[in-house]
Amino acid sequence: MAAYRGWRGRRRAGGFTELRGRLLPVKDELPAPGDSDSDGDSEGPDDPDPEFLDAEEIDGGARQVKSWRVPSTRVIIKTKDSTEYIVNGSFPLDDPWWSVNVKVKVYQSRFYAIGPPSYELDDDSLGEVSILPLFLHKCNVPDVFTKDFLDWLPRDPPVTFSTLRELANDFDMEEGKNILPYLQNLSSPGAFVFLSLEIPLVMKYLPRLLPSKVRSLFLLDSNDQKSPGECQCNLLYDLERMLADDPWKLGFGLILYRELHLCGCEASWESFLHCEDLLVRIPSLQINALIIYNELKKKCMELGDTYVELSDLNTAVTNAQDMPVEDAWEALEFLKTQEIVVMEQKRIFLYRWYWYEMHIAEYIQNIVQREPWSLDVYEEDVFGNISSPHERLNNADEQGTSNGETAAHCSDNGDGSGCAPAERCSTQLDADQKKAVRMILANPVTVISGKGGCGKTTVVSQVFKSMMKKENEEVEKACKALEEDIDASEEWFCDAMTSNPDHSNSIRVLLTAPTGKAASLLKKKTDLPAATLHQVTCSYSAWRKLDNDQVKWKFSNVEALVVDEASLVSVRMFSAVLKLLYSYGKLAKLVILGMFETLHWASNYHCLLILVIHPVNYTYHQKSTY
């Protein structure tokens, strides 16, 4: 393969200055980072970025690494010529025993960091008069121990981080005062400083390759100090070996998951471009694979698809990236071999997204084939519209026994506002709304499409509320009959105050939405249990961690799932929720709501839900939102 190094010329055209030097303690008189000359980065305390684990990752016990926003700050960098630069940027480590290498741009005589820095421990810095007392203070060594240690410490040779622990041990042997527990305590910076001596490549490259993961990986957040110890250190050692042998693997989250069981970590191509000396050690085949993978992800994000046409990807790579066609084909084969992509019918799929879609098809098929959950209600039970037995028979004939008819569209009033408002649906139903009711009652899987305000949510909620009300009435009736029996136990007595639709104290019908606000509105509007899809997966993950067979999962009795605003749900999330509720719940009925205005979207869902019954015909992959 020809050595493709087109990234070099593009990267060097940036117009920046590279600073190398020691960090110095920030002086009190430095202006606050939030003033008018700030670079505009977010300030304040770190906000954790919630991570999502799919069903396989939860069941496999994947290592989850939190993402953190590193706040913008100002540091002083002292270069070898003793020049001091005040630099604005995000520095996860800012103690004066670190040396940094960072690219900066100059704007109005001020320096702003371009991307994250790389780090190296300045081993000799500890010999400076002010640094050792500061380090001991940060490690929470008692003042009396610090004073005694400094008085005892030999002046020659100067102390370094490499020799500090040995000197501390000698101090304990001679003076009987042990400061080692403070230096090696996981909650102090000492433990990580000593660890950094063994992982120089991690210190140099990881802040640039995985900037949002640095706080968690480096044990910098006090809330994450729950016995990380050996496990976390071993992970950093594994990353050190990977950076030494196969640094390209950090660009593929699937490989990190398979080899290190690490979830949510993947270095972007842009991050690799900040590490030119690392890139030159990566073979051309893997360089090209990283570039193609980056283009594939960008195209999928732009189009909202799980795949890209092979011809389109080939054009994007060979034209925009100036990569020879032969090299592109070889890199694609490499990605296929590594199970990073799937090639099917001249389409290139992201491997995970491909299997998320296939799993959605599998579980929808399982729901269709599972013993149906028959809702013992009729249209008149739901809406109070009294129909004759003849009309009821006609309705039953119309709905039929086939599961093929699984999508409905609420009609427009003609004024562009959609169907009748939800509050009028209970008394003014058009033909499509009545059809939607029949479909929900008759089919295990139903998709209802319509504009906002057409009554989709109201139709669905009334169906299930009527069902639960009828079941509750039957329970009350049975209880009353038993109460009349003089031999009946008091446990069977019931009255209106103790009866409610949720007589089983478990969730059987679950309404879900992509966001917390939407889920809250669903619950308020329908008076039925509602949650975000993310809450379902998080609840399962928390339940698994309990490892207690006596405790049932909160959603283990869910028989019906309603997904609102489905066009905003990713295939990854949808796949995970379907698997969990089917495998660990009793899911037997699925209702999908959304606004799929175009024929392409409507037919997409229609094809998915019909053809899934015959998986041999399932060749169409739906559009999906990321």
mmCIF file with all atom_site columns, N, CA and C in Angstrom, residues 37-38 49 55 99 218 327 334 398 607:
data_model
loop_
_atom_site.group_PDB
_atom_site.id
_atom_site.type_symbol
_atom_site.label_atom_id
_atom_site.label_alt_id
_atom_site.label_comp_id
_atom_site.label_asym_id
_atom_site.label_entity_id
_atom_site.label_seq_id
_atom_site.pdbx_PDB_ins_code
_atom_site.Cartn_x
_atom_site.Cartn_y
_atom_site.Cartn_z
_atom_site.occupancy
_atom_site.B_iso_or_equiv
_atom_site.pdbx_formal_charge
_atom_site.auth_seq_id
_atom_site.auth_comp_id
_atom_site.auth_asym_id
_atom_site.auth_atom_id
_atom_site.pdbx_PDB_model_num
ATOM 1  N N  . ASP A 1 37  ? -12.065 39.177 28.021 1.00 0.00 ? 37  ASP A N  1
ATOM 2  C CA . ASP A 1 37  ? -11.099 38.672 27.062 1.00 0.00 ? 37  ASP A CA 1
ATOM 3  C C  . ASP A 1 37  ? -10.979 37.158 27.109 1.00 0.00 ? 37  ASP A C  1
ATOM 4  N N  . SER A 1 38  ? -11.925 36.513 27.741 1.00 0.00 ? 38  SER A N  1
ATOM 5  C CA . SER A 1 38  ? -11.910 35.046 27.783 1.00 0.00 ? 38  SER A CA 1
ATOM 6  C C  . SER A 1 38  ? -12.166 34.492 26.396 1.00 0.00 ? 38  SER A C  1
ATOM 7  N N  . ASP A 1 49  ? -21.542 14.440 31.948 1.00 0.00 ? 49  ASP A N  1
ATOM 8  C CA . ASP A 1 49  ? -22.314 14.142 30.754 1.00 0.00 ? 49  ASP A CA 1
ATOM 9  C C  . ASP A 1 49  ? -22.855 12.721 30.882 1.00 0.00 ? 49  ASP A C  1
ATOM 10 N N  . ALA A 1 55  ? -27.942 -2.668 25.877 1.00 0.00 ? 55  ALA A N  1
ATOM 11 C CA . ALA A 1 55  ? -28.281 -3.870 26.638 1.00 0.00 ? 55  ALA A CA 1
ATOM 12 C C  . ALA A 1 55  ? -27.093 -4.814 26.768 1.00 0.00 ? 55  ALA A C  1
ATOM 13 N N  . SER A 1 99  ? 4.828   19.446 33.241 1.00 0.00 ? 99  SER A N  1
ATOM 14 C CA . SER A 1 99  ? 5.244   20.158 32.036 1.00 0.00 ? 99  SER A CA 1
ATOM 15 C C  . SER A 1 99  ? 4.216   19.870 30.952 1.00 0.00 ? 99  SER A C  1
ATOM 16 N N  . PHE A 1 218 ? -8.102  9.554  34.992 1.00 0.00 ? 218 PHE A N  1
ATOM 17 C CA . PHE A 1 218 ? -6.990  9.941  35.850 1.00 0.00 ? 218 PHE A CA 1
ATOM 18 C C  . PHE A 1 218 ? -7.386  10.056 37.325 1.00 0.00 ? 218 PHE A C  1
ATOM 19 N N  . ASP A 1 327 ? -6.110  2.085  -2.131 1.00 0.00 ? 327 ASP A N  1
ATOM 20 C CA . ASP A 1 327 ? -5.890  2.169  -0.683 1.00 0.00 ? 327 ASP A CA 1
ATOM 21 C C  . ASP A 1 327 ? -7.213  2.226  0.073  1.00 0.00 ? 327 ASP A C  1
ATOM 22 N N  . PHE A 1 334 ? -10.147 -3.919 5.636  1.00 0.00 ? 334 PHE A N  1
ATOM 23 C CA . PHE A 1 334 ? -9.601  -3.992 6.988  1.00 0.00 ? 334 PHE A CA 1
ATOM 24 C C  . PHE A 1 334 ? -10.683 -3.684 8.015  1.00 0.00 ? 334 PHE A C  1
ATOM 25 N N  . GLU A 1 398 ? -63.510 -5.549 9.745  1.00 0.00 ? 398 GLU A N  1
ATOM 26 C CA . GLU A 1 398 ? -62.572 -4.612 9.137  1.00 0.00 ? 398 GLU A CA 1
ATOM 27 C C  . GLU A 1 398 ? -61.163 -4.804 9.675  1.00 0.00 ? 398 GLU A C  1
ATOM 28 N N  . CYS A 1 607 ? -42.578 -0.676 6.274  1.00 0.00 ? 607 CYS A N  1
ATOM 29 C CA . CYS A 1 607 ? -41.825 -1.830 5.802  1.00 0.00 ? 607 CYS A CA 1
ATOM 30 C C  . CYS A 1 607 ? -41.183 -2.578 6.961  1.00 0.00 ? 607 CYS A C  1
#
